PDB file of C-alpha atoms and ligand atoms in Angstrom:
ATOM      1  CA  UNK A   1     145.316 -76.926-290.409  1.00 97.00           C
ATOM      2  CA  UNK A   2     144.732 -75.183-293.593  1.00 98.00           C
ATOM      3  CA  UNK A   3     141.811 -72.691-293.768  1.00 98.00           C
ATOM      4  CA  UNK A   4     140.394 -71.556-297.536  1.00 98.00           C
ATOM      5  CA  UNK A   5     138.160 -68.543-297.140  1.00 98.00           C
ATOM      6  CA  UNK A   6     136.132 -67.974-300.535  1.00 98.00           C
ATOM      7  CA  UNK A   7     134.404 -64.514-300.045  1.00 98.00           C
ATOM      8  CA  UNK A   8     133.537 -61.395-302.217  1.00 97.00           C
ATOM      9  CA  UNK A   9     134.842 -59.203-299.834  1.00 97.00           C
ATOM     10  CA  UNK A  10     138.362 -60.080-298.667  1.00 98.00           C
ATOM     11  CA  UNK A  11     139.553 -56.963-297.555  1.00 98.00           C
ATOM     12  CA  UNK A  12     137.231 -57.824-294.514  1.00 97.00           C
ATOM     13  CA  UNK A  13     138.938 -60.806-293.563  1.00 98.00           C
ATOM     14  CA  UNK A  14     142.661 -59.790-294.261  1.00 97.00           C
ATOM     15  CA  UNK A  15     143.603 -58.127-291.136  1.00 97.00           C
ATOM     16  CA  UNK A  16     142.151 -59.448-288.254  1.00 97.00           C
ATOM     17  CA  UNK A  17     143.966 -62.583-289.205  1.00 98.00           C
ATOM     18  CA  UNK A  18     146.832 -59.983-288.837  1.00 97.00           C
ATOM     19  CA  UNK A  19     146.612 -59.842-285.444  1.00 97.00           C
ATOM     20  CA  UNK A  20     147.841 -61.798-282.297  1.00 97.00           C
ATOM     21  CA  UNK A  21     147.597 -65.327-281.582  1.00 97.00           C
ATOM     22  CA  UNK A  22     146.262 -66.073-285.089  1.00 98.00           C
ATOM     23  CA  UNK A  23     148.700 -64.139-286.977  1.00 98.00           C
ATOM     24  CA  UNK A  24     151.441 -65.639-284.504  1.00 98.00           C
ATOM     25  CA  UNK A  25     150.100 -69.640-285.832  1.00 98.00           C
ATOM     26  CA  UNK A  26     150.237 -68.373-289.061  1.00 98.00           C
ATOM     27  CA  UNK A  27     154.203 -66.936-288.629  1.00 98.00           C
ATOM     28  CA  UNK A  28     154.526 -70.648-286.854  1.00 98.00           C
ATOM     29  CA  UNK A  29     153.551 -72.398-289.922  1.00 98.00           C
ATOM     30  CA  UNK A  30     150.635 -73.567-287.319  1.00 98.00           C
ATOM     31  CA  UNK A  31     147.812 -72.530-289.619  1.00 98.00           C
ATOM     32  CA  UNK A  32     147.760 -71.663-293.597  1.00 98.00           C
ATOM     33  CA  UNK A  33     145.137 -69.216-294.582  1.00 98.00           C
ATOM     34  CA  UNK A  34     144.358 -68.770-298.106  1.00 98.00           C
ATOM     35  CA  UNK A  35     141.514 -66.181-299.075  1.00 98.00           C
ATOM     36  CA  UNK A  36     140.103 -66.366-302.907  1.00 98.00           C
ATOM     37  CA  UNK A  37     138.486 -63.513-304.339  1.00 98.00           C
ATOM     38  CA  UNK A  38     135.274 -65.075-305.699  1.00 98.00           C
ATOM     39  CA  UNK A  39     134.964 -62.282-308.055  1.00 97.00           C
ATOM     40  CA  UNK A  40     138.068 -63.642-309.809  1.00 97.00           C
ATOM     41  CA  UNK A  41     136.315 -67.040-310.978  1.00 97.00           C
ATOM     42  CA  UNK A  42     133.340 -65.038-312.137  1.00 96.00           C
ATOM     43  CA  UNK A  43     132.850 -65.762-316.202  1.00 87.00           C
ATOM     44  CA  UNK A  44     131.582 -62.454-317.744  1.00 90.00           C
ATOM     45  CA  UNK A  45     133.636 -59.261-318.312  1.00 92.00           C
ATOM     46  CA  UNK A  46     131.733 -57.511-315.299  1.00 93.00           C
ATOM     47  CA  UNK A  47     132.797 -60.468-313.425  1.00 94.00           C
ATOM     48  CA  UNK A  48     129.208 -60.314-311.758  1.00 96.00           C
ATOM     49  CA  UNK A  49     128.653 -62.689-308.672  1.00 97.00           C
ATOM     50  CA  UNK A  50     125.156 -62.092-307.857  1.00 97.00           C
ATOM     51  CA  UNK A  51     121.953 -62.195-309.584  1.00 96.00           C
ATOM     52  CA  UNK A  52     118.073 -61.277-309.456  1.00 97.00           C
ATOM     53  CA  UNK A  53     116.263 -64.714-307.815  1.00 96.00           C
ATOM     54  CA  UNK A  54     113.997 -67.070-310.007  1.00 97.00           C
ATOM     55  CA  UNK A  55     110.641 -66.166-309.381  1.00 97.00           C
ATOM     56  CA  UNK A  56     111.325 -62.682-307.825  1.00 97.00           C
ATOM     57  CA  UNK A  57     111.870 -61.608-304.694  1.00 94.00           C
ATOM     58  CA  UNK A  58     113.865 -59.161-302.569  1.00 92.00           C
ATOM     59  CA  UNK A  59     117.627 -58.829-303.193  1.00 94.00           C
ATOM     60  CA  UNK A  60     119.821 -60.850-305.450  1.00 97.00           C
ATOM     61  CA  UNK A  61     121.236 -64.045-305.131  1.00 97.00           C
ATOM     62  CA  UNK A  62     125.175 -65.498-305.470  1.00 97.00           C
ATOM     63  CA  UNK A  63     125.158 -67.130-309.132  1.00 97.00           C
ATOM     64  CA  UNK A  64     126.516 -70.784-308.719  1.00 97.00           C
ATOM     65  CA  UNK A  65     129.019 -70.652-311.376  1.00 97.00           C
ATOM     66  CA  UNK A  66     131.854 -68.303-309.802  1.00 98.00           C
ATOM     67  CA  UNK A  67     131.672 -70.199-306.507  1.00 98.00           C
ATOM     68  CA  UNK A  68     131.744 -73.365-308.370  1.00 98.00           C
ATOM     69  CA  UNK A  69     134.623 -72.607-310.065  1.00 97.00           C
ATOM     70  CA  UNK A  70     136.584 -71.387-306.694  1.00 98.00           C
ATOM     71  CA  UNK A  71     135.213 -74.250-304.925  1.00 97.00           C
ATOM     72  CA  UNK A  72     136.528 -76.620-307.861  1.00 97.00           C
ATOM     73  CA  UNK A  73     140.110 -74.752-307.926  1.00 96.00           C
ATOM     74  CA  UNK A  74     140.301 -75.452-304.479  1.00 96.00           C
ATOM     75  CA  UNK A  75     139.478 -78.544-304.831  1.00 92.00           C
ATOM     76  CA  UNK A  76     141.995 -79.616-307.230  1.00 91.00           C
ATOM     77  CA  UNK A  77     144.470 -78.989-304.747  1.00 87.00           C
ATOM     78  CA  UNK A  78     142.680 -80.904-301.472  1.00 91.00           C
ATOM     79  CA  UNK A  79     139.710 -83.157-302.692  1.00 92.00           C
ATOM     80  CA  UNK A  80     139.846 -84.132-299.155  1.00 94.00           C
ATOM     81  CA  UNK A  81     138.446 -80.675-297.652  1.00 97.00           C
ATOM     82  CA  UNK A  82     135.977 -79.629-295.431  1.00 98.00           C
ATOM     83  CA  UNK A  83     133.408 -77.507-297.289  1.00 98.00           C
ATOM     84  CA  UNK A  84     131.942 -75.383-295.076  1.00 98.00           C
ATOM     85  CA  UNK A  85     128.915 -72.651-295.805  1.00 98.00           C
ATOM     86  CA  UNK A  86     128.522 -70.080-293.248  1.00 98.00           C
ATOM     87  CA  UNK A  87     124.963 -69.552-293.120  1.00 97.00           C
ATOM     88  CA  UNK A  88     122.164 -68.567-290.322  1.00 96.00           C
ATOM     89  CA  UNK A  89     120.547 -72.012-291.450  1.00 96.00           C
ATOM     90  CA  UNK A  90     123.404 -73.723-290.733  1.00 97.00           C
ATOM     91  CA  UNK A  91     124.564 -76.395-287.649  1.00 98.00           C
ATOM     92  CA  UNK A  92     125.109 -73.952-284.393  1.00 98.00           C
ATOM     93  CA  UNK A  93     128.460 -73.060-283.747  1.00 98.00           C
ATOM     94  CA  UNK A  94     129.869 -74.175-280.114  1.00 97.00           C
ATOM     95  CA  UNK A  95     132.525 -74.654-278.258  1.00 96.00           C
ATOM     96  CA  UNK A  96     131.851 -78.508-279.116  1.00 96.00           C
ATOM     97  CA  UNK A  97     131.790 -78.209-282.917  1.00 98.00           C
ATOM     98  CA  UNK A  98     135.081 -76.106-282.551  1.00 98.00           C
ATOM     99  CA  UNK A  99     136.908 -78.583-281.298  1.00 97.00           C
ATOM    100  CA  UNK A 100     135.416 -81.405-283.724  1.00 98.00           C
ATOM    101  CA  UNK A 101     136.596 -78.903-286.623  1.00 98.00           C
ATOM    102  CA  UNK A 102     140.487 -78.670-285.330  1.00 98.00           C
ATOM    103  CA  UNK A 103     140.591 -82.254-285.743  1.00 98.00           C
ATOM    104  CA  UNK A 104     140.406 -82.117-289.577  1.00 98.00           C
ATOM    105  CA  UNK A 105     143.394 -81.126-291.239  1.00 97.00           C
ATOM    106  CA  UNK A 106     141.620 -78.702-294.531  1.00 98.00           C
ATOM    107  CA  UNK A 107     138.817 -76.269-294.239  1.00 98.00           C
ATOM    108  CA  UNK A 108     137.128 -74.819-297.020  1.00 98.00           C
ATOM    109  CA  UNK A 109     134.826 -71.586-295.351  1.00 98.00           C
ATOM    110  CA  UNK A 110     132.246 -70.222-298.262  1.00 98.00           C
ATOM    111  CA  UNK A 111     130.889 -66.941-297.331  1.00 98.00           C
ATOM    112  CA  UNK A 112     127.229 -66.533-298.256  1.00 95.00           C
ATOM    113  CA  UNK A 113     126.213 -62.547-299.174  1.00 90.00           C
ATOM    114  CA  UNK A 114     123.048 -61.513-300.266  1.00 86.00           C
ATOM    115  CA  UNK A 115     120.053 -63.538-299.802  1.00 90.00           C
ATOM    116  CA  UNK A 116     122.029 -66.651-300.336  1.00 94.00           C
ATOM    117  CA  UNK A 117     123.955 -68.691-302.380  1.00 97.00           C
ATOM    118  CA  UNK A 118     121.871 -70.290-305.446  1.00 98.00           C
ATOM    119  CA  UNK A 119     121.079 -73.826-303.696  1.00 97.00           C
ATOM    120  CA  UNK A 120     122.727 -75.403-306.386  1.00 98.00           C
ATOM    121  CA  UNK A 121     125.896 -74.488-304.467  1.00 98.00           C
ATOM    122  CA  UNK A 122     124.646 -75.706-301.248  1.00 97.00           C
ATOM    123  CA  UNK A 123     123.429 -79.156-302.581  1.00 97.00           C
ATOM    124  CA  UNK A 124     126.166 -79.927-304.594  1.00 97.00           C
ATOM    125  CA  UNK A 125     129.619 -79.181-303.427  1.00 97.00           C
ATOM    126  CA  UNK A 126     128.957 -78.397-299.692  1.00 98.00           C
ATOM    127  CA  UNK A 127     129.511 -80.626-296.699  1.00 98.00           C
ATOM    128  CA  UNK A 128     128.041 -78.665-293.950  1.00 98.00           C
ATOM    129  CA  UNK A 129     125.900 -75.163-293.037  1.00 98.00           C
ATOM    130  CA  UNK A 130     127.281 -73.643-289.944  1.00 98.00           C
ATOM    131  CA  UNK A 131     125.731 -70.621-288.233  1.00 98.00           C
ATOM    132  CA  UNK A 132     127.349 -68.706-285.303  1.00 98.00           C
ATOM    133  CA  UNK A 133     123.720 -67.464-283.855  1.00 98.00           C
ATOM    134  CA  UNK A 134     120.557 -67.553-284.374  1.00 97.00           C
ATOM    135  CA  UNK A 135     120.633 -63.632-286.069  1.00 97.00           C
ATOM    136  CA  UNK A 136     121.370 -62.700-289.517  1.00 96.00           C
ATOM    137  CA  UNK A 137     124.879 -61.006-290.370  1.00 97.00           C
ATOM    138  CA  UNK A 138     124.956 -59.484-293.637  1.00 96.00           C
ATOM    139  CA  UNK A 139     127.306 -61.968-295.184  1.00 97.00           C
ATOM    140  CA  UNK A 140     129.340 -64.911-293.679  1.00 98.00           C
ATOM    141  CA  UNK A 141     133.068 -63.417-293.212  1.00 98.00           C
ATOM    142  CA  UNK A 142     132.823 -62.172-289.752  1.00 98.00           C
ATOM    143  CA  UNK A 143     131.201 -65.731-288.918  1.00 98.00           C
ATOM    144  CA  UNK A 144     134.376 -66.942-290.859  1.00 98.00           C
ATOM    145  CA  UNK A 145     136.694 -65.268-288.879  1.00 98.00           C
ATOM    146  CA  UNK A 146     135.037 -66.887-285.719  1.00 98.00           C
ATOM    147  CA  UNK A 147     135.511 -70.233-286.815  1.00 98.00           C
ATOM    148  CA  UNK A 148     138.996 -69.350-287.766  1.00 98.00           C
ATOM    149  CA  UNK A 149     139.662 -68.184-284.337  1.00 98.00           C
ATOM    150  CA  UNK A 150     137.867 -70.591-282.109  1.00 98.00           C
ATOM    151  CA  UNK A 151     139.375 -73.289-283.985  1.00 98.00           C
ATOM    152  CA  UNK A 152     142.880 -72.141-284.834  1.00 98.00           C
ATOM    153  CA  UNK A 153     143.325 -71.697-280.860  1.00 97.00           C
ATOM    154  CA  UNK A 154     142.608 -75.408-279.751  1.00 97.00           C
ATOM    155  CA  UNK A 155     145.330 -76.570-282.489  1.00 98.00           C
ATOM    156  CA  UNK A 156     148.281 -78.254-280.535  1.00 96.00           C
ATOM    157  CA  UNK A 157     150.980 -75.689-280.145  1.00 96.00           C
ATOM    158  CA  UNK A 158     149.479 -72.342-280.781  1.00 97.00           C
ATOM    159  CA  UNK A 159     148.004 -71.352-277.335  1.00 96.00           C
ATOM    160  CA  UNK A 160     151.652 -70.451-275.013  1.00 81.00           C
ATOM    161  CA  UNK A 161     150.543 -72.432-271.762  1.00 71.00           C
ATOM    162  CA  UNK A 162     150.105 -76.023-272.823  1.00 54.00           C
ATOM    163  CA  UNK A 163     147.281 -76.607-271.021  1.00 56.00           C
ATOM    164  CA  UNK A 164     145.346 -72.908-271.547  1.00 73.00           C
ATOM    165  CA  UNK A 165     142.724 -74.438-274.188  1.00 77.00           C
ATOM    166  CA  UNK A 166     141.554 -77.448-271.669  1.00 70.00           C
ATOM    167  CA  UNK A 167     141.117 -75.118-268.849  1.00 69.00           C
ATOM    168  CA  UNK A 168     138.732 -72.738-270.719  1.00 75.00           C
ATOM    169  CA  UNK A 169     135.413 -71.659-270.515  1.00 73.00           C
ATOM    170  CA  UNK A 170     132.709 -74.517-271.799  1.00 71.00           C
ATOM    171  CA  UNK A 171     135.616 -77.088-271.859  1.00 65.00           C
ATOM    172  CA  UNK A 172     134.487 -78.380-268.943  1.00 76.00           C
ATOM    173  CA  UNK A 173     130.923 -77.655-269.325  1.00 84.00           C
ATOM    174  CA  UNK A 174     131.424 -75.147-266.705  1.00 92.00           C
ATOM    175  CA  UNK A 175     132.402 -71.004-267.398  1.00 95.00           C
ATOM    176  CA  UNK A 176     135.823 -69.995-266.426  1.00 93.00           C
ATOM    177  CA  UNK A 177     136.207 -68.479-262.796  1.00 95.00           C
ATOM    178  CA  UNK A 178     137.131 -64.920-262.179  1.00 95.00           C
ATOM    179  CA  UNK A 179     140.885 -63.617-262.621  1.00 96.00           C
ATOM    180  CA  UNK A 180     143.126 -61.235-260.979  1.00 97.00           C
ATOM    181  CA  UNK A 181     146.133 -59.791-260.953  1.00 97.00           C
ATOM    182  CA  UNK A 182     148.458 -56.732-259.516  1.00 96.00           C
ATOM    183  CA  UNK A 183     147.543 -54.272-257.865  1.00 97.00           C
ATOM    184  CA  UNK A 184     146.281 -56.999-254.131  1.00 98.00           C
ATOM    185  CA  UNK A 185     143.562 -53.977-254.416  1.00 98.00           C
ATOM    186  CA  UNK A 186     141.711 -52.654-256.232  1.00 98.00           C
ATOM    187  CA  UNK A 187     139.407 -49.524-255.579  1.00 98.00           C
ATOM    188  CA  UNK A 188     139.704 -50.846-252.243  1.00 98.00           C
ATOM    189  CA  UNK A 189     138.815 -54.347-253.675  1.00 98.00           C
ATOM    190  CA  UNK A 190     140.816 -57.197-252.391  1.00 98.00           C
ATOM    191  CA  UNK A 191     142.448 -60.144-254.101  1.00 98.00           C
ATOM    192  CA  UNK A 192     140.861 -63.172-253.018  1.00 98.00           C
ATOM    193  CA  UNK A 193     143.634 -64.316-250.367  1.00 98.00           C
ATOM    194  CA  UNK A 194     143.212 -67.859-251.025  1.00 97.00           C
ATOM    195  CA  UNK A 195     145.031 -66.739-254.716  1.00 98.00           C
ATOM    196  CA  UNK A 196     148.163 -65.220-253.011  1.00 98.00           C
ATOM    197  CA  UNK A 197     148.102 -68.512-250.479  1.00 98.00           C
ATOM    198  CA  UNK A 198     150.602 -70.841-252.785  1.00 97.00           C
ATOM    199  CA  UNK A 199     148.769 -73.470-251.846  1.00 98.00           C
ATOM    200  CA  UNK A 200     148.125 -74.841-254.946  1.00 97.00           C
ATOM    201  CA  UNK A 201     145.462 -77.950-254.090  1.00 97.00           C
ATOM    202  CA  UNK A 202     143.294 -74.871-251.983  1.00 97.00           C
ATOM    203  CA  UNK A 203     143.768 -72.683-255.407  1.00 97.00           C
ATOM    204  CA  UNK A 204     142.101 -75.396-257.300  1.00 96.00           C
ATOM    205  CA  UNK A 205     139.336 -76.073-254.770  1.00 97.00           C
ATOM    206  CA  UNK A 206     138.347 -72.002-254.676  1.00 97.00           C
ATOM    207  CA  UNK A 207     138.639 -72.048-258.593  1.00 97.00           C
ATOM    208  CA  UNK A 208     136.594 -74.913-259.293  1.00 96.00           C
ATOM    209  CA  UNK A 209     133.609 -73.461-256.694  1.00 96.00           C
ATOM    210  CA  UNK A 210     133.672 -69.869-258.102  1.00 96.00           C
ATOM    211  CA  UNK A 211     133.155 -71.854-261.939  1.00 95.00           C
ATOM    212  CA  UNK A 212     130.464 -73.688-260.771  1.00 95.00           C
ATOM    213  CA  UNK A 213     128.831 -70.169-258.495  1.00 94.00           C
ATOM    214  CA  UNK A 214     129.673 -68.348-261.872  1.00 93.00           C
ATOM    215  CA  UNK A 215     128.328 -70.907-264.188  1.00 93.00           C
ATOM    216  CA  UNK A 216     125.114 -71.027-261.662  1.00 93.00           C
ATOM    217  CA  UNK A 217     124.640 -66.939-261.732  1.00 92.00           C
ATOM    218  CA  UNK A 218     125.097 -66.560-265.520  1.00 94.00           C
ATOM    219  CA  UNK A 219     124.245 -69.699-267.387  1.00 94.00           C
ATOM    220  CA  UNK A 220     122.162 -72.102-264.903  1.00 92.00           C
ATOM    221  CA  UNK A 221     121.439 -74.341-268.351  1.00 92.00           C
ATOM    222  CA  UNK A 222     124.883 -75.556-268.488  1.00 90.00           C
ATOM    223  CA  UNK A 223     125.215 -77.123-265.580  1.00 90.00           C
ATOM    224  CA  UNK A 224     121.977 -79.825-266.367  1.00 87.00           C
ATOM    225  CA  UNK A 225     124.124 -82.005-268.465  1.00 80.00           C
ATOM    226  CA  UNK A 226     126.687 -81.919-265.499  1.00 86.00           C
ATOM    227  CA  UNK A 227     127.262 -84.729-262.953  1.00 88.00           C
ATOM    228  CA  UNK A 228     129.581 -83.901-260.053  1.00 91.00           C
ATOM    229  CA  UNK A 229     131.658 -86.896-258.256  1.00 92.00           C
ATOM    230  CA  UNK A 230     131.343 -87.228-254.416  1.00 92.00           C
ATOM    231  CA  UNK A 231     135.070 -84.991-253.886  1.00 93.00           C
ATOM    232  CA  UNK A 232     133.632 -82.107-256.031  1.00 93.00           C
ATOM    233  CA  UNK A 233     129.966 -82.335-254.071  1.00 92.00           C
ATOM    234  CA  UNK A 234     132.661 -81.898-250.971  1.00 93.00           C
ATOM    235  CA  UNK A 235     134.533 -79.217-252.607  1.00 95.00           C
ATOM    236  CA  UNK A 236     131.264 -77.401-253.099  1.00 94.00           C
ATOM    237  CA  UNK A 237     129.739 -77.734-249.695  1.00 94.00           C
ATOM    238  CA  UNK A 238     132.939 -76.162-247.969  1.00 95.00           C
ATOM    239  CA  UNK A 239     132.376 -72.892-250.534  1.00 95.00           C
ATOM    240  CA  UNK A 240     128.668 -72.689-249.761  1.00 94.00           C
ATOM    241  CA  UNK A 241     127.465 -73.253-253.586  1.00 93.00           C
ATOM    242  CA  UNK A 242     125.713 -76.690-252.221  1.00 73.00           C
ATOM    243  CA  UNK A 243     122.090 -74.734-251.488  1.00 55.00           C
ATOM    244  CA  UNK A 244     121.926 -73.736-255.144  1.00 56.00           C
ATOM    245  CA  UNK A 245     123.235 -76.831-256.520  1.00 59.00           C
ATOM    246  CA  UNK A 246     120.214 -78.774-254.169  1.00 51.00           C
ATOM    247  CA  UNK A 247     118.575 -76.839-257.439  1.00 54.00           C
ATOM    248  CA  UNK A 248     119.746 -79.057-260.169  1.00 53.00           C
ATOM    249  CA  UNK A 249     120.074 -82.022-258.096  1.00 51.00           C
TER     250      UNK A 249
HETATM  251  N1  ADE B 301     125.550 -65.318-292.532  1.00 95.87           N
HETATM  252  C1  ADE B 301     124.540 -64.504-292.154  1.00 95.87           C
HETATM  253  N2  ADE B 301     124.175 -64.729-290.896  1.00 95.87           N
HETATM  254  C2  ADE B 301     124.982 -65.735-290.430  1.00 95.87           C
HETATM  255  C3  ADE B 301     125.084 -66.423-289.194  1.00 95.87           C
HETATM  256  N3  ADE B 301     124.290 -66.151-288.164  1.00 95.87           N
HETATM  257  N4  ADE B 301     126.024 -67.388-289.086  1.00 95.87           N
HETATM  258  C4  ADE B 301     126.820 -67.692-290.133  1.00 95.87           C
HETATM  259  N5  ADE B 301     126.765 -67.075-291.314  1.00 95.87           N
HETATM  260  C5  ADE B 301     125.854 -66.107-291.470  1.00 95.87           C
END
């Protein structure tokens, strides 16, 4: 996967991608990140990139032609790529949308400043909007940096336990259960013995129950889009979650 960042600030971006497992996919030629300086395409000696808005109005605007011109250098190199605006107006970013986005192969992530970018921009050379939440950041490269991450991390390869990424948190539909580990306790808090059992098929069962007791507690809406199969009902009943489940039923 190869990630262009286009962005007035890239200071911002350059070093949490310097960091951990992203900066580990990048050593493993996993991931190629390439962040252009949009003041660099700008055409006028004070290589401006923003401008007062048509018809007035609060705050400036990003002028069309120094994006255009990054966009279309970027371009050159991979007309097949993903042009993505980071935007509050934009698609809303999920754990779904993530993993649609590792399946391309060249992302092009244009971070909006200001009160926008002129629409020109958006109309013309970009794909899709995406937003990360509905609140307004003051420009797009933290959102950036989320996409990065949540994508770069379901790309074959880069997560250490093969199977880490499938086992997550909204993969499932369902959160994650709790974790432990050393010390058995814990400010006189003990491990759940079922976890230091070895039994394996048991450690599964208690997992799956405290995900769907978790998902229950903290995020009820999930679980209306989720069927479970007769063995799971089962599973559930024998870990007491069936009352609240009756719920949803
Ligand atoms: N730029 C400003 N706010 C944003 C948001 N919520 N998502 C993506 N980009 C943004």
């Amino acid at each position: 996967m190869k990630f262009d960042v286009l962005t007035i600030f890239p200071d911002l971006l350059k070093s949490p991608l310097q960091e951990g497992i992203i900066r580990r996919a990048v050593r493993d030629e996993k991931i190629e990140i390439e962040i252009h300086n949009i003041r660099d395409f700008a055409l006028d000696k004070h290589a401006m990139t923003d401008d007062r808005p048509f018809g007035g109005g609060e705050g400036m605007v990003m002028k069309p032609e120094p994006i255009a011109a990054a966009l279309r250098h970027v371009h050159t190199l991979a007309p097949d790529a993903h042009v993505i605006l980071l935007s509050p107006q934009g698609r809303l970013f999920s754990q779904e949308v993530a993993g649609e986005l590792a399946q391309l192969d060249h992302l092009v992530l244009l971070c909006g400043r200001y009160e926008g970018v002129d629409e020109r921009i958006r109309a013309g050379f970009v794909d899709e909007e995406i937003s990360i939440g509905n609140y307004v950041l003051t420009g797009g490269e933290l959102a950036a940096l989320i996409l990065i991450d949540a994508i770069t991390r379901l790309i074959p390869g880069v997560l250490g336990c093969a199977d880490s990424a499938e086992n997550d948190t909204f993969s499932q539909g369902l959160l994650k259960h709790p974790q432990f580990t050393r010390p058995r306790v814990f400010d006189s808090v003990k491990v759940p013995d079922v976890l230091l059992s070895g039994d394996h098929k048991a450690i599964f069962e208690w997992r799956f129950a405290a995900s769907v007791r978790q998902t229950l507690q903290k995020r009820p809406e999930l679980l209306e889009h989720v069927n479970f199969n007769k063995s799971e009902i089962k599973i559930l009943k024998k870990y007491g979650v069936d009352k609240e489940l009756l719920m949803h039923s």
